[in-house]
Short mmCIF file of C-alpha atoms and ligand atoms in Angstrom, two decimals:
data_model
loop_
_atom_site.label_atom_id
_atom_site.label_comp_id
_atom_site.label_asym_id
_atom_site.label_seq_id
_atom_site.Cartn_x
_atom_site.Cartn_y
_atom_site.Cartn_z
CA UNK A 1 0.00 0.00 0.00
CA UNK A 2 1.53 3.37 -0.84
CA UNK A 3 2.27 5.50 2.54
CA UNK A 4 -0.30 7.82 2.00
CA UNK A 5 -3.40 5.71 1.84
CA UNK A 6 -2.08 4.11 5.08
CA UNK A 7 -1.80 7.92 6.96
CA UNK A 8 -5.48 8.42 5.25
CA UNK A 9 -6.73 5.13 7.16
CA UNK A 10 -5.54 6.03 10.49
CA UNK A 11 -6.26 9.72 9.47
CA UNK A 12 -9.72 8.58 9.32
CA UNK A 13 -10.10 6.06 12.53
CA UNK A 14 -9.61 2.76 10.75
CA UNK A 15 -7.55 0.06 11.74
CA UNK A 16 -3.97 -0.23 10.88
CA UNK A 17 -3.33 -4.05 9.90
CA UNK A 18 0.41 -5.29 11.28
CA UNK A 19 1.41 -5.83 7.73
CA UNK A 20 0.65 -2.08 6.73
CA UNK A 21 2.19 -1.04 10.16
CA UNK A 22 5.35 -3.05 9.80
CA UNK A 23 5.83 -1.93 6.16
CA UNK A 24 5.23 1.70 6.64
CA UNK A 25 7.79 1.26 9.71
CA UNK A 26 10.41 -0.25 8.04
CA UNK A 27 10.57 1.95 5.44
CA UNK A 28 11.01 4.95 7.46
CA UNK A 29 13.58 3.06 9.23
CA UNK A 30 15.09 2.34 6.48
CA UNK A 31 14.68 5.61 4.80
CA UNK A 32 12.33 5.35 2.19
CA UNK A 33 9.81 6.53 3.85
CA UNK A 34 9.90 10.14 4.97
CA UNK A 35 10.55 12.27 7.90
CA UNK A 36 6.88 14.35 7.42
CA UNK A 37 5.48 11.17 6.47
CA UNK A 38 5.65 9.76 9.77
CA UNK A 39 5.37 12.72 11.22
CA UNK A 40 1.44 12.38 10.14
CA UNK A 41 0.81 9.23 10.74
CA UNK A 42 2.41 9.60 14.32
CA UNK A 43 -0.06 13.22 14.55
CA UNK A 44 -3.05 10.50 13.41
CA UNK A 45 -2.60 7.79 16.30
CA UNK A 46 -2.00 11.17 18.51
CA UNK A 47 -5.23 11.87 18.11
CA UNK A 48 -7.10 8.80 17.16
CA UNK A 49 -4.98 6.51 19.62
CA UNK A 50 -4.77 2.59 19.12
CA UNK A 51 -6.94 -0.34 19.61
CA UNK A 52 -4.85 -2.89 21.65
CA UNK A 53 -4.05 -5.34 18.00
CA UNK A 54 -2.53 -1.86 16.52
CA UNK A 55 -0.36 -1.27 19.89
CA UNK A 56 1.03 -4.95 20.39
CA UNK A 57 1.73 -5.18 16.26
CA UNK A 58 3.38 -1.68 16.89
CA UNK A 59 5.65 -2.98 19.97
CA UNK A 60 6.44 -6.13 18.14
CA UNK A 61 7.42 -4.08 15.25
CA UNK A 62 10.24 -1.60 17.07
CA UNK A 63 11.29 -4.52 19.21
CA UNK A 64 12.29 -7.01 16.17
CA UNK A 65 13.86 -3.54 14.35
CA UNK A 66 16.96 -4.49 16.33
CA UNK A 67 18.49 -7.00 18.98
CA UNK A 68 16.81 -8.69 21.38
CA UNK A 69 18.49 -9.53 24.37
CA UNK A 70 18.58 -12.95 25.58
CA UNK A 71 19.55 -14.12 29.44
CA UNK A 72 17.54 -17.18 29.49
CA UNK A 73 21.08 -19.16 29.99
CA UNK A 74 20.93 -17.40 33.49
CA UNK A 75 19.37 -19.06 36.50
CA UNK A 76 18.41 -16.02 38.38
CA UNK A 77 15.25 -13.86 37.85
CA UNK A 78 15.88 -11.14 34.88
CA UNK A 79 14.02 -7.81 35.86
CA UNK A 80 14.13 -4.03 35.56
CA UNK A 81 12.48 -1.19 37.08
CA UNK A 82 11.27 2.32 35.15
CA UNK A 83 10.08 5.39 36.29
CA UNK A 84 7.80 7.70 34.00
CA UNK A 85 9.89 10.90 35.16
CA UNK A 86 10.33 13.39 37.67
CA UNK A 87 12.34 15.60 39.76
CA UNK A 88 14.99 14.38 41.96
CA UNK A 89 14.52 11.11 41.67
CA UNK A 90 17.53 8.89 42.16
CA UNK A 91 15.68 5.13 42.85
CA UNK A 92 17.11 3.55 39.93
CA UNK A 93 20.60 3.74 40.91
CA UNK A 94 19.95 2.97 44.52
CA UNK A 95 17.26 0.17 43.84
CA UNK A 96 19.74 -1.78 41.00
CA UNK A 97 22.26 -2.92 43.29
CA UNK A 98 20.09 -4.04 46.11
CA UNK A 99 18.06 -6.24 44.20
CA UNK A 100 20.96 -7.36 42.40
CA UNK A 101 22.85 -8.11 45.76
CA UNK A 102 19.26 -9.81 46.33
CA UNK A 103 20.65 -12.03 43.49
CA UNK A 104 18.25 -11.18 40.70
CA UNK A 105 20.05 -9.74 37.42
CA UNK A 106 18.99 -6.53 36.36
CA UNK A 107 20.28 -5.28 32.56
CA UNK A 108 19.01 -1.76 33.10
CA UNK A 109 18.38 0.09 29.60
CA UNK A 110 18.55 4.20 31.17
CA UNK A 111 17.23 7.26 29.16
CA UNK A 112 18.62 10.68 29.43
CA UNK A 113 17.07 13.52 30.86
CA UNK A 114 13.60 14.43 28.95
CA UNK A 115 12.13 18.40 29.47
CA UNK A 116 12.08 19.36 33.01
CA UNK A 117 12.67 15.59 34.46
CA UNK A 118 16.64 14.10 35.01
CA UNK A 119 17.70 11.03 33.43
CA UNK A 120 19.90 8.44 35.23
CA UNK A 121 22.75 8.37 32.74
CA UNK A 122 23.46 11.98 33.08
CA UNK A 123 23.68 11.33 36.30
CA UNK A 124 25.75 7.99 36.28
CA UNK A 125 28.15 9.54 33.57
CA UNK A 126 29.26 12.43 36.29
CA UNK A 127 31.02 9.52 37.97
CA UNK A 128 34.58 9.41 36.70
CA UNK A 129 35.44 7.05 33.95
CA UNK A 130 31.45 5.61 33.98
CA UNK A 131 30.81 4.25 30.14
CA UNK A 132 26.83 4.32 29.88
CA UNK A 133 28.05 3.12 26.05
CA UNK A 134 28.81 -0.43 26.82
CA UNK A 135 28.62 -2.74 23.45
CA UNK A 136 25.52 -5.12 23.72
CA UNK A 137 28.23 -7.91 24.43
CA UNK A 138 30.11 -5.64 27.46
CA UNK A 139 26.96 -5.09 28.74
CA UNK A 140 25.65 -8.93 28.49
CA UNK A 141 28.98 -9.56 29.65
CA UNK A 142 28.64 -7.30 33.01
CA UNK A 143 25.24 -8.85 33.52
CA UNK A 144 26.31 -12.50 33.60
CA UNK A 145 29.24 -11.48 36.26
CA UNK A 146 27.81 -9.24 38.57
CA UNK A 147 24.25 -9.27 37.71
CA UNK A 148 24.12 -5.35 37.07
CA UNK A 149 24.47 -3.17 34.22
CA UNK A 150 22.92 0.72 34.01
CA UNK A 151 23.69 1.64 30.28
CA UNK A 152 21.52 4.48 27.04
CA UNK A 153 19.35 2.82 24.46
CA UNK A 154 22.02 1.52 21.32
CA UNK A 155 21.82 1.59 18.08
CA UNK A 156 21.21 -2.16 18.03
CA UNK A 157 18.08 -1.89 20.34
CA UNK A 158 14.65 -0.51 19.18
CA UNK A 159 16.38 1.57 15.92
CA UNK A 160 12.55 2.20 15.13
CA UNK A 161 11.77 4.09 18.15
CA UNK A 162 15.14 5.87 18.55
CA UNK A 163 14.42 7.01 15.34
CA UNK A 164 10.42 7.98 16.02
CA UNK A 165 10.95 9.18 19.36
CA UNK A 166 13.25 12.06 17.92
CA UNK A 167 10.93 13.06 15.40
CA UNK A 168 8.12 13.15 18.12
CA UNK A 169 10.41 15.02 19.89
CA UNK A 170 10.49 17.92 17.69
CA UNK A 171 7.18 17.35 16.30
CA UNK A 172 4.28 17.33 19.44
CA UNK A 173 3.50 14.01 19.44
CA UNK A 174 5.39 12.95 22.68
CA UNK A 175 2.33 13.13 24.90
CA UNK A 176 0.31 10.60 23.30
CA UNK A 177 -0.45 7.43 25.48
CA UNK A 178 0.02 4.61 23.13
CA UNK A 179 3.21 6.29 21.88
CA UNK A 180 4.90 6.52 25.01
CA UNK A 181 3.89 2.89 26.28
CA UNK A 182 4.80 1.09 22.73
CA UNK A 183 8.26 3.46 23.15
CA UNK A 184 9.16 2.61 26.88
CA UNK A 185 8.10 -1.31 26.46
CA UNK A 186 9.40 -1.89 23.22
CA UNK A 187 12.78 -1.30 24.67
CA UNK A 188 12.00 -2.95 28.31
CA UNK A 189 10.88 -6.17 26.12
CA UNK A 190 14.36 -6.11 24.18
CA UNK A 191 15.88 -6.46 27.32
CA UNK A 192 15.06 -10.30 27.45
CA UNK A 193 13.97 -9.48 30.43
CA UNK A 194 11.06 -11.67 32.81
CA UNK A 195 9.85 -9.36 35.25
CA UNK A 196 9.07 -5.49 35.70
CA UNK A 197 8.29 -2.79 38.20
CA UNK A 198 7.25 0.97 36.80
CA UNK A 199 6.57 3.49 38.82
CA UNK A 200 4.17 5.76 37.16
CA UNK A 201 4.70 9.41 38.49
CA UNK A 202 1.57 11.97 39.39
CA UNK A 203 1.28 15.63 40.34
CA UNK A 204 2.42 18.68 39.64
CA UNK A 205 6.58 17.93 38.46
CA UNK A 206 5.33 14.62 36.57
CA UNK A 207 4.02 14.17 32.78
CA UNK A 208 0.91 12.72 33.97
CA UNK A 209 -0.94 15.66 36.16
CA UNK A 210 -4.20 13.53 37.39
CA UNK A 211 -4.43 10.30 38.41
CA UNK A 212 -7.26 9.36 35.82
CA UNK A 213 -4.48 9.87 32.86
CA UNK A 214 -1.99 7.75 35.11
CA UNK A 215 -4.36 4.87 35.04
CA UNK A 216 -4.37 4.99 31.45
CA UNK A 217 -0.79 4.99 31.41
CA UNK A 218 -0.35 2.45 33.81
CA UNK A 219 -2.95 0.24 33.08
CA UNK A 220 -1.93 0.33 29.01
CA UNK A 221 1.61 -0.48 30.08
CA UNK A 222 0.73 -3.60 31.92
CA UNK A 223 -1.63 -4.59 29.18
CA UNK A 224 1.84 -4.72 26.71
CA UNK A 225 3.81 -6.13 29.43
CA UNK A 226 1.87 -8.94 30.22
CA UNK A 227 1.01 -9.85 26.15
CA UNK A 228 4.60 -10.12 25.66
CA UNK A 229 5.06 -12.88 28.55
CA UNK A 230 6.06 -10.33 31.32
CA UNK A 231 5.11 -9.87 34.72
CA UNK A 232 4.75 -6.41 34.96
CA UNK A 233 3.67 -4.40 38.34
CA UNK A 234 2.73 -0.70 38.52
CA UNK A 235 3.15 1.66 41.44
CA UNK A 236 1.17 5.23 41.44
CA UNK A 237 3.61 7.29 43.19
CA UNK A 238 3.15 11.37 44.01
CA UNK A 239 5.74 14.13 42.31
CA UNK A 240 4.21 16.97 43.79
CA UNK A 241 7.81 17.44 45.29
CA UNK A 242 10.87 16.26 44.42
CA UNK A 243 12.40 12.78 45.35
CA UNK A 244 14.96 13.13 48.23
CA UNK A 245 16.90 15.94 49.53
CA UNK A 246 18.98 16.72 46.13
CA UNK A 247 18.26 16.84 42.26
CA UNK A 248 20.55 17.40 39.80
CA UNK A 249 23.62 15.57 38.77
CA UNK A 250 26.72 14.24 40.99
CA UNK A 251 24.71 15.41 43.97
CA UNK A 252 21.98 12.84 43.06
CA UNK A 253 24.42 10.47 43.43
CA UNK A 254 25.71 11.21 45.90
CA UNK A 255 23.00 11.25 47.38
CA UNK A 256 22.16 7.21 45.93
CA UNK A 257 26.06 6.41 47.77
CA UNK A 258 24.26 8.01 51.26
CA UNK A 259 20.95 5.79 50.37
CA UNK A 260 22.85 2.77 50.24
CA UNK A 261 25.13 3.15 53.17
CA UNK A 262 21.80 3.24 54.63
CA UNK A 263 20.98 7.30 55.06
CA UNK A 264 18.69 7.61 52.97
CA UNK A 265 15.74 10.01 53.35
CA UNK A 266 12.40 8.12 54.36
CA UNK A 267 10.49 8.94 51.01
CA UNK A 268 13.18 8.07 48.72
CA UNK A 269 13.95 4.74 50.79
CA UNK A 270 9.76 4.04 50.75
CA UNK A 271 9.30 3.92 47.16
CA UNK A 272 12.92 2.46 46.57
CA UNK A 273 11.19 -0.34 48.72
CA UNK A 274 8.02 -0.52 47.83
CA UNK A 275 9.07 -0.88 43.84
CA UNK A 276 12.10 -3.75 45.17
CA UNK A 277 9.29 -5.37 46.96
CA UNK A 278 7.19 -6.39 43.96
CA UNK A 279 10.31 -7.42 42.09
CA UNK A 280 11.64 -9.87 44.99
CA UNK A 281 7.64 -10.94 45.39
CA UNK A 282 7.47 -11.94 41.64
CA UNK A 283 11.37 -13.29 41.46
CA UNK A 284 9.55 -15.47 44.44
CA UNK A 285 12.82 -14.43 46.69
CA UNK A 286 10.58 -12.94 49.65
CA UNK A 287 7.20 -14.20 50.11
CA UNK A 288 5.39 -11.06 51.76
CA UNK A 289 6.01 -7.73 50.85
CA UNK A 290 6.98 -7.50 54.76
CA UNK A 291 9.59 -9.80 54.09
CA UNK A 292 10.53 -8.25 50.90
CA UNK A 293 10.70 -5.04 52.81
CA UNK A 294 13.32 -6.60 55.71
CA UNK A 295 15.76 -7.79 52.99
CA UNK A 296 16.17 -4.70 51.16
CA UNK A 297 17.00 -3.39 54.70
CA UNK A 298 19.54 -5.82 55.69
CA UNK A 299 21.19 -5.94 52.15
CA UNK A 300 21.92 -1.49 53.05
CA UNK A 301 23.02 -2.83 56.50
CA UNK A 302 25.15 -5.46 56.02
CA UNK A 303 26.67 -3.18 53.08
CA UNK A 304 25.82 -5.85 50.31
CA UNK A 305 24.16 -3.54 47.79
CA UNK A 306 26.86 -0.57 48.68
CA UNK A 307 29.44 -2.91 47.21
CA UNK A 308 26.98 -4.03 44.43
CA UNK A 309 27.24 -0.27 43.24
CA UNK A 310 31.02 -0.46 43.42
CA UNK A 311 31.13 -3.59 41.59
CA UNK A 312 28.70 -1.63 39.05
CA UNK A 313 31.11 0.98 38.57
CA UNK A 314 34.43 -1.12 38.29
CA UNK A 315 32.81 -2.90 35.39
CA UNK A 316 31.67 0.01 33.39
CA UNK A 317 34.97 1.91 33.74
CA UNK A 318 34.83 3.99 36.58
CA UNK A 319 36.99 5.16 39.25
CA UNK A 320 36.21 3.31 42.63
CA UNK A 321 39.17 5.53 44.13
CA UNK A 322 37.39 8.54 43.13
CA UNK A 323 34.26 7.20 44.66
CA UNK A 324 35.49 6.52 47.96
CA UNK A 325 36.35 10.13 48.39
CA UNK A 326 32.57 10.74 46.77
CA UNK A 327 32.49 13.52 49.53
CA UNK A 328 35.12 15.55 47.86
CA UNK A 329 34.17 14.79 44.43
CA UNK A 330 32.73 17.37 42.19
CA UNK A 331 32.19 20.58 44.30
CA UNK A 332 30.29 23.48 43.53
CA UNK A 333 32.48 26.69 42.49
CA UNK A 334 28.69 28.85 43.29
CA UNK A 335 26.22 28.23 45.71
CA UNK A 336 22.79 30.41 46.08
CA UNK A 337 19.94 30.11 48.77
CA UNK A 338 16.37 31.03 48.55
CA UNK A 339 14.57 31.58 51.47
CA UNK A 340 10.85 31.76 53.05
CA UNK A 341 8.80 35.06 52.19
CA UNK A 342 6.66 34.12 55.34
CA UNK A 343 6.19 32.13 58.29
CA UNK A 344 3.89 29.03 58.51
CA UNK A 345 3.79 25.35 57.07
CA UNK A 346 5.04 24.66 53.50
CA UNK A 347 1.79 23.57 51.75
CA UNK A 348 3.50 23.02 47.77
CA UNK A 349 5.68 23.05 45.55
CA UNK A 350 5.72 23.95 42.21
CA UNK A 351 7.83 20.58 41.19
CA UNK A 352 7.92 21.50 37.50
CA UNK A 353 9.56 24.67 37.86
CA UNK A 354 11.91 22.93 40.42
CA UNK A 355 12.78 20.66 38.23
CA UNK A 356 12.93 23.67 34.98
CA UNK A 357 15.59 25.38 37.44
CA UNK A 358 17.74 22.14 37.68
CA UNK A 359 17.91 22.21 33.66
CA UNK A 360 18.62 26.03 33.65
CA UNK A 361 21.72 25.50 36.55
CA UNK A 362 23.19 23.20 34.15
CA UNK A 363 21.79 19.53 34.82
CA UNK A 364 20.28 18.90 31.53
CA UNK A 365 19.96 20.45 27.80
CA UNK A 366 17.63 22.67 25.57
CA UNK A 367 19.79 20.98 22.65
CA UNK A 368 21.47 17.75 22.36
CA UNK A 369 24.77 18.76 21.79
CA UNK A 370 25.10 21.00 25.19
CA UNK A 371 27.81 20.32 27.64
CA UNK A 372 26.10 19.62 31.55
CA UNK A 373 27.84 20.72 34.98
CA UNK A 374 28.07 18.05 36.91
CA UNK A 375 28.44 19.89 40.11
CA UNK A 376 24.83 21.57 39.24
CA UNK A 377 21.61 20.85 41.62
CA UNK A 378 19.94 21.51 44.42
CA UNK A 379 19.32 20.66 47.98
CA UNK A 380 16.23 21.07 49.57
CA UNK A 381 16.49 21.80 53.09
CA UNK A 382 12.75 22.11 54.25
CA UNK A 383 10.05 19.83 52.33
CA UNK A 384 5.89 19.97 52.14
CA UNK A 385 4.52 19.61 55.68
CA UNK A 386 7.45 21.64 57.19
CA UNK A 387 7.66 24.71 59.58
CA UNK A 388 9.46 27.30 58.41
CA UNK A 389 10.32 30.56 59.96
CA UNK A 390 10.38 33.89 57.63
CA UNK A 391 13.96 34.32 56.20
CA UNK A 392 14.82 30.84 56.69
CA UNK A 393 16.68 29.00 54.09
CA UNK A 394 14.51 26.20 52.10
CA UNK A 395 16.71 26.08 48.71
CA UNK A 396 20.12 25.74 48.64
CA UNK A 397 21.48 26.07 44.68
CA UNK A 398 24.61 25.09 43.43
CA UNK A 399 26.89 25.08 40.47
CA UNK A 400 29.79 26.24 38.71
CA UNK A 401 28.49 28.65 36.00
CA UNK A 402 27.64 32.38 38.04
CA UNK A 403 25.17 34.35 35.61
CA UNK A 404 23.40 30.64 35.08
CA UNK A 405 23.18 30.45 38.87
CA UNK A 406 22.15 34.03 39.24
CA UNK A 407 19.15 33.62 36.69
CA UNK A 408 17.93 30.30 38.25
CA UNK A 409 17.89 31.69 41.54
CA UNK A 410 14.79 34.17 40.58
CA UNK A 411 12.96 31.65 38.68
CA UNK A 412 12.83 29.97 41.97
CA UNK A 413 11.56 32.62 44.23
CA UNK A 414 7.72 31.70 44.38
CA UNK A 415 7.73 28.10 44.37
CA UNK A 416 7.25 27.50 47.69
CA UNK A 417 3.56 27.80 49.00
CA UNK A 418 3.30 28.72 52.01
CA UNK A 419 0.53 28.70 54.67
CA UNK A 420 -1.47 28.54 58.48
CA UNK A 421 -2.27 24.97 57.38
CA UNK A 422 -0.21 22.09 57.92
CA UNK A 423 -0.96 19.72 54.81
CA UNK A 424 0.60 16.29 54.14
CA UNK A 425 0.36 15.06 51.03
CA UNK A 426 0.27 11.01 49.88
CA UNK A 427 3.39 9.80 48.62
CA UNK A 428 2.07 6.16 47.39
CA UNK A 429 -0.87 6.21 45.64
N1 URA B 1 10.24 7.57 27.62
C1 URA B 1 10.37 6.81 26.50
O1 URA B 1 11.24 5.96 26.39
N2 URA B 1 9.49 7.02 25.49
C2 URA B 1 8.50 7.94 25.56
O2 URA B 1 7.77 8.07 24.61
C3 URA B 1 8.40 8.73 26.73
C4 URA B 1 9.27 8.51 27.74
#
């Protein structure tokens, strides 16, 4: 069928067959077809969607465009964990090692960071020497030894969305349900992997703003996880403030070495737990989520997944020296606060502009080719449901670029809501 009667059919609400799908695909992958072409068909399905056939035949498509992983020669459960995006949050790099000192193997595929949100291999790469570039083999190879490997989507896996999901990029057609689900489990189910944990973000500094979109996310996403044979759990969680007490780059993980020599903040160790639990309950380590709970614990304690980590970054290149000084490493030539315009409890925070300000200090990019500070973030030194006192600090900014610094710091000014009311907020859903 010639491209343009297919864009007419989905123009016009029909069904797309697999065969039309899959040749319309691999043309543009291959080149024949072109960049505006798929540009409307990808503005059709944004606004007609996709019945479930279209989305599976569209998943299977992208995931047999390149390599798929295979770890079925391993003994040990194979499973990953995603988050949809947000603000200061560092889970991935703390949860990885624990469940992989919890002997599961976990061949994490990372993405970088997307609009306001961070990615966990800009954060991984500030560590010295860190490859996120590992060859398919290197990376199959640091799975089979030490059950861990963090590395970015390659050319071998999913070429068909790496290609799509730039022209989306530029194009609006990122925020359309079925194209982010078929684009985040395409490359999940090249993995080779068995199980899966995603923690689908809500509120104010997440993608999905109410919880009735979320479901639709979430429940679409276990829909393609379990029709491609895996066990896939989903976990609401709130980013109507950010993750921890840091967001940005080295400070994040720093702040992931703290978490797993076991000071980690309570709402960053709750969902870090809470998203391990369902991954030991379905690898059929722990048999309660109680239980599940107790062994993430005594894996931090006994300093198991700490030297999981360090095993992580010997094999990918880095510099374990480096990281045992992680206190030194990277410091901040500028540092800004902002403090409270009033008394009372802290009620909000405006999470997206929180996490806008992280990008502007120099944690992530407006174009693909800019350079990122690795000493840029933020610490948060008060959090929703806190007292403050007029005057008192609640931001603290920091990185090595002044006027940058300088025009983040007003952006940030009225992000805080303040109030008489002391208001908690949910942080599982
Ligand atoms: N992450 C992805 O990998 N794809 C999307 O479409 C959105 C987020």
């Amino acid at each position: 069928m010639i491209p343009a009667e297919i864009i007419k059919q989905k123009r016009d609400g029909a069904h797309l067959s697999k065969d039309h799908l899959c040749e319309f695909i691999q043309d543009y992958v291959e080149g024949s077809i072109s960049d505006y072409q798929m540009t409307a068909l990808l503005m059709a399905i944004f606004f007609n969607g996709m019945d479930d056939d279209e989305l599976y035949s569209l998943v299977d498509i992208m995931v047999n465009s390149g390599e798929k992983m295979d770890f079925s020669n391993l003994e040990c459960f194979v499973a990953d964990k995603h988050s949809t995006g947000g603000v200061g949050d560092k889970v991935s790099i703390i949860l990885a090692p624990l469940l992989a000192a919890a002997g599961l193997a976990i061949p994490m595929i990372s993405g970088r960071g997307l609009g306001h949100t961070g990615g966990t291999l800009d954060k991984l790469e500030t560590i010295p020497g860190f490859r996120v570039d590992l060859s398919l083999t290197e990376f199959r190879k640091a799975v089979e030894q030490t059950g861990i490997a963090m590395i970015g989507q390659t050319n071998e896996i999913c070429p068909a969305d790496r290609k799509m999901y730039s022209l989306r990029d530029v194009t609006g057609t990122i925020e359309s349900i079925p194209l982010i689900c078929s684009s985040i489990m395409s490359k999940k189910i090249a993995e080779g992997i068995q199980g899966l944990v995603l923690d689908v973000k809500i509120g104010n500094g997440a993608f999905m703003k109410k919880m009735e979109d979320a479901k639709t996310l979430g429940n679409m996403l276990k829909r393609i996880g379990e029709h491609f044979g895996i066990t896939t759990d989903i976990v609401y969680s709130s980013m109507n403030q950010p993750l921890g007490t840091t967001a940005g780059l080295w400070c994040e993980v720093k702040e992931s070495i703290n978490s797993l020599k076991g000071n980690g903040t309570d709402d960053t160790m709750k969902i870090t737990y809470e998203l391990g639990s369902r991954l030991l309950l379905q690898a059929e380590i722990s048999k309660t989520r109680d239980e599940a709970i107790s062994l993430q614990k005594s894996i931090i304690q006994s300093g198991k997944g700490y030297e999981k980590f360090l095993d992580l970054v010997k094999n990918q290149g880095g510099s374990q020296k480096e990281i045992e000084q992680y206190t030194k490493l990277h410091s901040p030539q500028h540092t800004r606060e902002i403090s409270a315009n009033r008394s009372g409890f802290i009620q909000n925070m405006d999470t997206y502009t929180i996490g806008l300000a992280t990008v502007t200090l120099g944690c992530g990019r407006t174009k693909i080719t800019d350079p990122v500070d690795p000493t840029a973030g933020m610490e948060f030194l008060k959090k929703t449901g806190e007292k403050v006192q007029k005057g008192e600090p609640l931001i603290r900014c920091f990185n090595s670029d002044k006027p940058k610094l300088q025009n983040t710091v007003n952006r940030l000014e009225s992000v805080f809501q303040i109030g008489e009311k002391q208001i908690s907020h949910p942080l599982i859903y």
